[in-house]
PDB file of C-alpha atoms in Angstrom:
ATOM      1  CA  MET B 718      14.567 -10.422  -2.339  1.00  0.00           C
ATOM      2  CA  VAL B 719      13.042  -9.890  -5.907  1.00  0.00           C
ATOM      3  CA  ARG B 720      14.561  -6.600  -6.984  1.00  0.00           C
ATOM      4  CA  GLN B 721      16.940  -6.862  -9.941  1.00  0.00           C
ATOM      5  CA  ASN B 722      18.635  -3.992 -11.660  1.00  0.00           C
ATOM      6  CA  SER B 723      17.971  -5.478 -15.077  1.00  0.00           C
ATOM      7  CA  PHE B 724      14.209  -6.092 -14.532  1.00  0.00           C
ATOM      8  CA  ARG B 725      11.602  -4.233 -16.566  1.00  0.00           C
ATOM      9  CA  MET B 726       7.915  -4.582 -16.620  1.00  0.00           C
ATOM     10  CA  ASP B 727       6.123  -2.864 -19.490  1.00  0.00           C
ATOM     11  CA  ILE B 728       2.668  -1.188 -18.630  1.00  0.00           C
ATOM     12  CA  SER B 729       0.877  -1.194 -21.924  1.00  0.00           C
ATOM     13  CA  ASN B 730      -2.541  -0.394 -20.812  1.00  0.00           C
ATOM     14  CA  VAL B 731      -4.142   1.086 -17.626  1.00  0.00           C
ATOM     15  CA  THR B 732      -7.777   1.609 -17.336  1.00  0.00           C
ATOM     16  CA  PHE B 733     -10.167   2.741 -14.583  1.00  0.00           C
ATOM     17  CA  PHE B 734     -12.482   0.023 -13.544  1.00  0.00           C
ATOM     18  CA  ARG B 735     -14.805   1.350 -10.805  1.00  0.00           C
ATOM     19  CA  SER B 736     -15.020   2.952  -7.395  1.00  0.00           C
ATOM     20  CA  PHE B 737     -16.635   1.022  -4.415  1.00  0.00           C
ATOM     21  CA  PRO B 738     -17.523   2.386  -0.975  1.00  0.00           C
ATOM     22  CA  ASP B 739     -16.950  -0.994   0.860  1.00  0.00           C
ATOM     23  CA  LEU B 740     -16.009  -4.742   0.451  1.00  0.00           C
ATOM     24  CA  ALA B 741     -19.630  -5.782  -0.057  1.00  0.00           C
ATOM     25  CA  SER B 742     -19.899  -3.447  -3.069  1.00  0.00           C
ATOM     26  CA  CYS B 743     -16.501  -4.750  -4.639  1.00  0.00           C
ATOM     27  CA  PRO B 744     -16.831  -7.167  -7.724  1.00  0.00           C
ATOM     28  CA  VAL B 745     -16.579 -10.994  -7.200  1.00  0.00           C
ATOM     29  CA  ASP B 746     -13.302 -11.233  -9.166  1.00  0.00           C
ATOM     30  CA  ALA B 747     -10.316 -13.394  -9.851  1.00  0.00           C
ATOM     31  CA  LEU B 748      -7.747 -10.955 -10.990  1.00  0.00           C
ATOM     32  CA  PRO B 749      -5.032 -10.384  -8.436  1.00  0.00           C
ATOM     33  CA  GLU B 750      -5.044  -7.116  -6.685  1.00  0.00           C
ATOM     34  CA  PHE B 751      -2.337  -4.935  -5.220  1.00  0.00           C
ATOM     35  CA  ALA B 752      -3.402  -2.239  -2.784  1.00  0.00           C
ATOM     36  CA  PHE B 753      -1.807   0.966  -1.995  1.00  0.00           C
ATOM     37  CA  THR B 754      -2.455   3.107   1.190  1.00  0.00           C
ATOM     38  CA  GLY B 755      -0.840   5.175   3.758  1.00  0.00           C
ATOM     39  CA  ARG B 756      -1.146   8.218   6.058  1.00  0.00           C
ATOM     40  CA  SER B 757      -2.949  11.028   4.157  1.00  0.00           C
ATOM     41  CA  ASN B 758      -0.353  13.314   2.256  1.00  0.00           C
ATOM     42  CA  VAL B 759       2.239  10.541   2.104  1.00  0.00           C
ATOM     43  CA  GLY B 760       2.663  11.031  -1.645  1.00  0.00           C
ATOM     44  CA  LYS B 761       0.304   8.014  -2.692  1.00  0.00           C
ATOM     45  CA  SER B 762      -1.213   9.453  -5.727  1.00  0.00           C
ATOM     46  CA  SER B 763       2.246  10.664  -7.134  1.00  0.00           C
ATOM     47  CA  LEU B 764       3.680   7.333  -6.554  1.00  0.00           C
ATOM     48  CA  LEU B 765       0.799   5.545  -8.297  1.00  0.00           C
ATOM     49  CA  ASN B 766       1.050   7.809 -11.309  1.00  0.00           C
ATOM     50  CA  LEU B 767       4.746   7.142 -11.525  1.00  0.00           C
ATOM     51  CA  LEU B 768       4.143   3.458 -11.053  1.00  0.00           C
ATOM     52  CA  VAL B 769       1.976   3.110 -14.098  1.00  0.00           C
ATOM     53  CA  GLY B 770       3.734   5.903 -16.189  1.00  0.00           C
ATOM     54  CA  LYS B 771       0.517   8.292 -16.237  1.00  0.00           C
ATOM     55  CA  ARG B 772       0.412  11.738 -14.898  1.00  0.00           C
ATOM     56  CA  ASP B 773      -3.360  11.752 -13.985  1.00  0.00           C
ATOM     57  CA  LEU B 774      -4.239   8.101 -13.054  1.00  0.00           C
ATOM     58  CA  ALA B 775      -4.619   9.065  -9.407  1.00  0.00           C
ATOM     59  CA  LYS B 776      -5.669  12.601  -8.591  1.00  0.00           C
ATOM     60  CA  VAL B 777      -2.931  14.614  -6.942  1.00  0.00           C
ATOM     61  CA  SER B 778      -4.583  17.026  -4.541  1.00  0.00           C
ATOM     62  CA  ALA B 779      -3.200  19.934  -2.380  1.00  0.00           C
ATOM     63  CA  THR B 780      -5.817  18.775   0.190  1.00  0.00           C
ATOM     64  CA  PRO B 781      -4.961  15.461   1.880  1.00  0.00           C
ATOM     65  CA  GLY B 782      -7.694  12.767   2.188  1.00  0.00           C
ATOM     66  CA  HIS B 783      -8.919  13.248  -1.533  1.00  0.00           C
ATOM     67  CA  THR B 784      -9.382   9.490  -1.965  1.00  0.00           C
ATOM     68  CA  LYS B 785     -12.624   8.596  -0.270  1.00  0.00           C
ATOM     69  CA  GLN B 786     -13.531   5.237  -1.969  1.00  0.00           C
ATOM     70  CA  ILE B 787     -11.788   1.960  -2.990  1.00  0.00           C
ATOM     71  CA  ASN B 788     -10.703   2.738  -6.607  1.00  0.00           C
ATOM     72  CA  PHE B 789      -9.821  -0.047  -9.012  1.00  0.00           C
ATOM     73  CA  PHE B 790      -7.564   0.130 -12.077  1.00  0.00           C
ATOM     74  CA  THR B 791      -6.961  -2.777 -14.385  1.00  0.00           C
ATOM     75  CA  VAL B 792      -3.418  -3.078 -15.515  1.00  0.00           C
ATOM     76  CA  ASN B 793      -2.288  -4.938 -18.805  1.00  0.00           C
ATOM     77  CA  GLY B 794      -5.841  -6.754 -18.426  1.00  0.00           C
ATOM     78  CA  THR B 795      -4.077  -9.100 -15.962  1.00  0.00           C
ATOM     79  CA  TRP B 796      -4.076  -7.574 -12.424  1.00  0.00           C
ATOM     80  CA  ARG B 797      -5.707  -4.730 -10.633  1.00  0.00           C
ATOM     81  CA  LEU B 798      -4.169  -1.812  -8.774  1.00  0.00           C
ATOM     82  CA  VAL B 799      -6.336  -0.721  -5.820  1.00  0.00           C
ATOM     83  CA  ASP B 800      -6.067   2.911  -4.580  1.00  0.00           C
ATOM     84  CA  LEU B 801      -7.313   2.815  -0.995  1.00  0.00           C
ATOM     85  CA  PRO B 802      -8.333   6.006   0.973  1.00  0.00           C
ATOM     86  CA  GLY B 803      -5.522   7.238   3.239  1.00  0.00           C
ATOM     87  CA  TYR B 804      -5.954   7.230   6.965  1.00  0.00           C
ATOM     88  CA  GLY B 805      -5.218   9.967   9.638  1.00  0.00           C
ATOM     89  CA  PHE B 806      -6.622  13.147   7.925  1.00  0.00           C
ATOM     90  CA  ALA B 807      -7.847  15.134  10.834  1.00  0.00           C
ATOM     91  CA  GLN B 808     -10.123  17.488   8.857  1.00  0.00           C
ATOM     92  CA  VAL B 809     -12.418  14.566   7.522  1.00  0.00           C
ATOM     93  CA  GLU B 810     -15.572  14.489   9.675  1.00  0.00           C
ATOM     94  CA  ARG B 811     -15.128  11.895  12.597  1.00  0.00           C
ATOM     95  CA  LYS B 812     -18.109   9.891  11.448  1.00  0.00           C
ATOM     96  CA  GLU B 813     -17.051   9.729   7.789  1.00  0.00           C
ATOM     97  CA  ARG B 814     -13.394   8.986   8.884  1.00  0.00           C
ATOM     98  CA  GLY B 815     -14.457   5.990  10.774  1.00  0.00           C
ATOM     99  CA  ARG B 816     -16.542   4.646   7.796  1.00  0.00           C
ATOM    100  CA  PHE B 817     -13.401   4.935   5.650  1.00  0.00           C
ATOM    101  CA  SER B 818     -11.372   3.034   8.302  1.00  0.00           C
ATOM    102  CA  SER B 819     -13.824   0.288   8.703  1.00  0.00           C
ATOM    103  CA  SER B 820     -14.281  -0.110   5.021  1.00  0.00           C
ATOM    104  CA  VAL B 821     -10.596  -0.416   4.327  1.00  0.00           C
ATOM    105  CA  ALA B 822     -10.028  -2.734   7.252  1.00  0.00           C
ATOM    106  CA  GLU B 823     -12.705  -5.040   5.918  1.00  0.00           C
ATOM    107  CA  TYR B 824     -11.248  -5.097   2.517  1.00  0.00           C
ATOM    108  CA  LEU B 825      -7.643  -5.617   3.683  1.00  0.00           C
ATOM    109  CA  ALA B 826      -8.778  -8.477   6.093  1.00  0.00           C
ATOM    110  CA  ASN B 827     -11.174 -10.324   3.917  1.00  0.00           C
ATOM    111  CA  ARG B 828     -10.480  -9.657   0.166  1.00  0.00           C
ATOM    112  CA  THR B 829      -9.354 -13.122  -1.050  1.00  0.00           C
ATOM    113  CA  ASN B 830      -7.616 -12.076  -4.256  1.00  0.00           C
ATOM    114  CA  LEU B 831      -5.542  -9.383  -2.546  1.00  0.00           C
ATOM    115  CA  GLU B 832      -1.922 -10.366  -3.183  1.00  0.00           C
ATOM    116  CA  CYS B 833      -0.144  -7.707  -1.426  1.00  0.00           C
ATOM    117  CA  VAL B 834      -0.456  -4.302   0.348  1.00  0.00           C
ATOM    118  CA  PHE B 835       2.096  -1.509  -0.155  1.00  0.00           C
ATOM    119  CA  ALA B 836       2.075   0.321   3.026  1.00  0.00           C
ATOM    120  CA  LEU B 837       3.401   3.966   2.274  1.00  0.00           C
ATOM    121  CA  VAL B 838       5.476   5.629   4.973  1.00  0.00           C
ATOM    122  CA  ASP B 839       6.964   9.278   4.800  1.00  0.00           C
ATOM    123  CA  SER B 840      10.684   8.636   4.938  1.00  0.00           C
ATOM    124  CA  SER B 841      11.356  12.051   6.600  1.00  0.00           C
ATOM    125  CA  LEU B 842       9.503  11.011   9.853  1.00  0.00           C
ATOM    126  CA  PRO B 843      10.429   8.642  12.667  1.00  0.00           C
ATOM    127  CA  PRO B 844       7.773   6.059  13.207  1.00  0.00           C
ATOM    128  CA  GLN B 845       4.449   7.633  13.794  1.00  0.00           C
ATOM    129  CA  THR B 846       1.821   6.052  15.961  1.00  0.00           C
ATOM    130  CA  ILE B 847      -0.855   5.900  13.307  1.00  0.00           C
ATOM    131  CA  ASP B 848       1.513   4.233  10.874  1.00  0.00           C
ATOM    132  CA  LEU B 849       2.435   1.683  13.500  1.00  0.00           C
ATOM    133  CA  GLN B 850      -1.016   0.942  14.474  1.00  0.00           C
ATOM    134  CA  PHE B 851      -1.943   0.342  10.804  1.00  0.00           C
ATOM    135  CA  ILE B 852       1.109  -1.924  10.112  1.00  0.00           C
ATOM    136  CA  GLU B 853       0.443  -3.865  13.263  1.00  0.00           C
ATOM    137  CA  GLY B 854      -3.105  -4.414  12.142  1.00  0.00           C
ATOM    138  CA  LEU B 855      -1.604  -5.810   8.709  1.00  0.00           C
ATOM    139  CA  VAL B 856       0.568  -8.250  10.847  1.00  0.00           C
ATOM    140  CA  ASP B 857      -2.407  -9.204  13.098  1.00  0.00           C
ATOM    141  CA  HIS B 858      -4.526 -10.167  10.205  1.00  0.00           C
ATOM    142  CA  ALA B 859      -1.823 -12.023   8.362  1.00  0.00           C
ATOM    143  CA  VAL B 860      -2.041  -9.562   5.328  1.00  0.00           C
ATOM    144  CA  PRO B 861       0.875  -9.722   3.068  1.00  0.00           C
ATOM    145  CA  PHE B 862       2.569  -6.349   2.868  1.00  0.00           C
ATOM    146  CA  VAL B 863       5.679  -4.270   1.630  1.00  0.00           C
ATOM    147  CA  LEU B 864       6.725  -1.278   3.611  1.00  0.00           C
ATOM    148  CA  VAL B 865       7.294   1.642   1.051  1.00  0.00           C
ATOM    149  CA  PHE B 866       9.288   4.703   2.158  1.00  0.00           C
ATOM    150  CA  THR B 867       8.197   7.726   0.201  1.00  0.00           C
ATOM    151  CA  LYS B 868       9.658  11.254  -0.730  1.00  0.00           C
ATOM    152  CA  THR B 869      13.280  10.336  -0.301  1.00  0.00           C
ATOM    153  CA  ASP B 870      14.250  13.287  -2.248  1.00  0.00           C
ATOM    154  CA  ARG B 871      13.229  15.375   0.692  1.00  0.00           C
ATOM    155  CA  VAL B 872      15.568  14.202   3.154  1.00  0.00           C
ATOM    156  CA  SER B 873      19.221  13.041   3.612  1.00  0.00           C
ATOM    157  CA  SER B 874      20.089   9.332   2.922  1.00  0.00           C
ATOM    158  CA  ASP B 875      21.344   9.092   6.594  1.00  0.00           C
ATOM    159  CA  LYS B 876      18.050  10.252   7.924  1.00  0.00           C
ATOM    160  CA  VAL B 877      16.232   7.796   5.641  1.00  0.00           C
ATOM    161  CA  ARG B 878      18.298   4.842   6.941  1.00  0.00           C
ATOM    162  CA  GLU B 879      17.725   6.118  10.579  1.00  0.00           C
ATOM    163  CA  ASN B 880      13.952   6.073  10.122  1.00  0.00           C
ATOM    164  CA  ILE B 881      13.909   2.619   8.461  1.00  0.00           C
ATOM    165  CA  GLU B 882      16.034   1.105  11.150  1.00  0.00           C
ATOM    166  CA  ALA B 883      13.608   2.503  13.788  1.00  0.00           C
ATOM    167  CA  PHE B 884      10.732   0.910  11.928  1.00  0.00           C
ATOM    168  CA  LYS B 885      12.505  -2.279  11.577  1.00  0.00           C
ATOM    169  CA  LYS B 886      13.169  -2.357  15.348  1.00  0.00           C
ATOM    170  CA  ARG B 887       9.380  -1.929  15.926  1.00  0.00           C
ATOM    171  CA  LEU B 888       8.498  -4.563  13.269  1.00  0.00           C
ATOM    172  CA  SER B 889      10.757  -7.117  14.877  1.00  0.00           C
ATOM    173  CA  GLU B 890       8.384  -6.976  17.924  1.00  0.00           C
ATOM    174  CA  TRP B 891       5.614  -8.359  15.726  1.00  0.00           C
ATOM    175  CA  CYS B 892       7.113 -10.173  12.812  1.00  0.00           C
ATOM    176  CA  GLU B 893       9.345 -13.170  12.753  1.00  0.00           C
ATOM    177  CA  GLN B 894      10.635 -12.155   9.500  1.00  0.00           C
ATOM    178  CA  ILE B 895      10.897  -8.312   8.437  1.00  0.00           C
ATOM    179  CA  PRO B 896       8.902  -7.629   5.275  1.00  0.00           C
ATOM    180  CA  GLU B 897      10.397  -6.290   2.043  1.00  0.00           C
ATOM    181  CA  ILE B 898      11.305  -2.725   2.545  1.00  0.00           C
ATOM    182  CA  LEU B 899      11.596  -0.263  -0.449  1.00  0.00           C
ATOM    183  CA  THR B 900      12.598   3.378  -0.871  1.00  0.00           C
ATOM    184  CA  THR B 901      10.847   5.722  -3.400  1.00  0.00           C
ATOM    185  CA  SER B 902      10.564   9.095  -4.812  1.00  0.00           C
ATOM    186  CA  SER B 903       8.144  10.185  -7.367  1.00  0.00           C
ATOM    187  CA  VAL B 904      10.489  13.216  -8.066  1.00  0.00           C
ATOM    188  CA  ASN B 905      13.536  11.117  -8.868  1.00  0.00           C
ATOM    189  CA  ARG B 906      11.626   8.135 -10.049  1.00  0.00           C
ATOM    190  CA  GLN B 907      13.444   6.036  -7.665  1.00  0.00           C
ATOM    191  CA  GLY B 908      11.921   2.626  -6.700  1.00  0.00           C
ATOM    192  CA  ARG B 909       9.453   2.031  -9.720  1.00  0.00           C
ATOM    193  CA  GLN B 910      11.011  -0.937 -11.071  1.00  0.00           C
ATOM    194  CA  ALA B 911      11.590  -2.511  -7.609  1.00  0.00           C
ATOM    195  CA  LEU B 912       7.760  -2.163  -6.898  1.00  0.00           C
ATOM    196  CA  LEU B 913       6.928  -3.541 -10.351  1.00  0.00           C
ATOM    197  CA  ALA B 914       9.406  -6.452  -9.708  1.00  0.00           C
ATOM    198  CA  ILE B 915       7.506  -7.488  -6.522  1.00  0.00           C
ATOM    199  CA  ILE B 916       4.259  -7.416  -8.373  1.00  0.00           C
ATOM    200  CA  ASP B 917       5.619  -9.463 -11.253  1.00  0.00           C
ATOM    201  CA  SER B 918       6.930 -12.004  -8.873  1.00  0.00           C
ATOM    202  CA  LEU B 919       3.555 -12.383  -7.207  1.00  0.00           C
ATOM    203  CA  LEU B 920       1.728 -12.732 -10.538  1.00  0.00           C
ATOM    204  CA  LYS B 921       3.888 -15.829 -11.370  1.00  0.00           C
ATOM    205  CA  PRO B 922       1.781 -19.132 -10.828  1.00  0.00           C
ATOM    206  CA  GLU B 923       4.538 -20.743  -8.854  1.00  0.00           C
ATOM    207  CA  GLN B 924       4.275 -18.166  -6.124  1.00  0.00           C
ATOM    208  CA  LYS B 925       2.218 -18.956  -3.014  1.00  0.00           C
ATOM    209  CA  ARG B 926      -1.200 -17.361  -2.786  1.00  0.00           C
ATOM    210  CA  ARG B 927      -2.263 -15.089   0.076  1.00  0.00           C
ATOM    211  CA  PRO B 928      -1.888 -17.051   3.558  1.00  0.00           C
ATOM    212  CA  GLN B 929      -4.925 -17.905   5.705  1.00  0.00           C
ATOM    213  CA  PRO B 930      -5.351 -15.048   8.209  1.00  0.00           C
ATOM    214  CA  LYS B 931      -4.467 -16.014  11.847  1.00  0.00           C
ATOM    215  CA  PRO B 932      -6.895 -15.176  14.677  1.00  0.00           C
ATOM    216  CA  PRO B 933      -6.673 -11.292  15.687  1.00  0.00           C
ATOM    217  CA  ARG B 934      -5.159 -10.530  19.003  1.00  0.00           C
ATOM    218  CA  ARG B 935      -7.424  -9.200  21.509  1.00  0.00           C
ATOM    219  CA  ASN B 936      -5.915  -5.615  21.356  1.00  0.00           C
ATOM    220  CA  THR B 937      -5.534  -5.553  17.446  1.00  0.00           C
ATOM    221  CA  PRO B 938      -5.502  -1.876  16.287  1.00  0.00           C
ATOM    222  CA  TRP B 939      -8.287  -2.517  13.891  1.00  0.00           C
TER     223      TRP B 939
END
């Protein structure tokens, strides 16, 4: 557990680096990367803007599925925030949706300087099949991740706890140890420093690097 009430990370500089369609196009880079993704309309853009203290870093769109490439932002000149396309938006053409999925899967499974994935889940919903499939894929490929429940301002705290426990029950079927779980709200600014505390802990040189992926299971969701 890395969250501390007294922790503060100062975000002094955030710049857009570039967008890339797939892993092969991504730069050969040593800067540690922290990726954010989730089901379309989970509130990813709002959370990213809250995280770095900018209103317009990530485009907040009324239309889900707005992010279509792998977007890189350099933070404080020392690490990169990676805004990944969301998954599960039905109105994206099937062929294009498959390309986004394979590009994201390849990045997640093979990007050597990826330190952690923040997997965003709508806190108002019980476990959704599409979220479970994505998270199971992270487990199968030994990708370090944190489960982030968003939009907690829209639902009662009892309902949030109920949905978290349901996710934890499913995770216990795949994981020997339940990953870190955070609750956030871009409206109430909840969870910002907890997210930054995790990033800060992984930037420290004494922390272990990304583990070697284990062989995928035959029925891996990706």
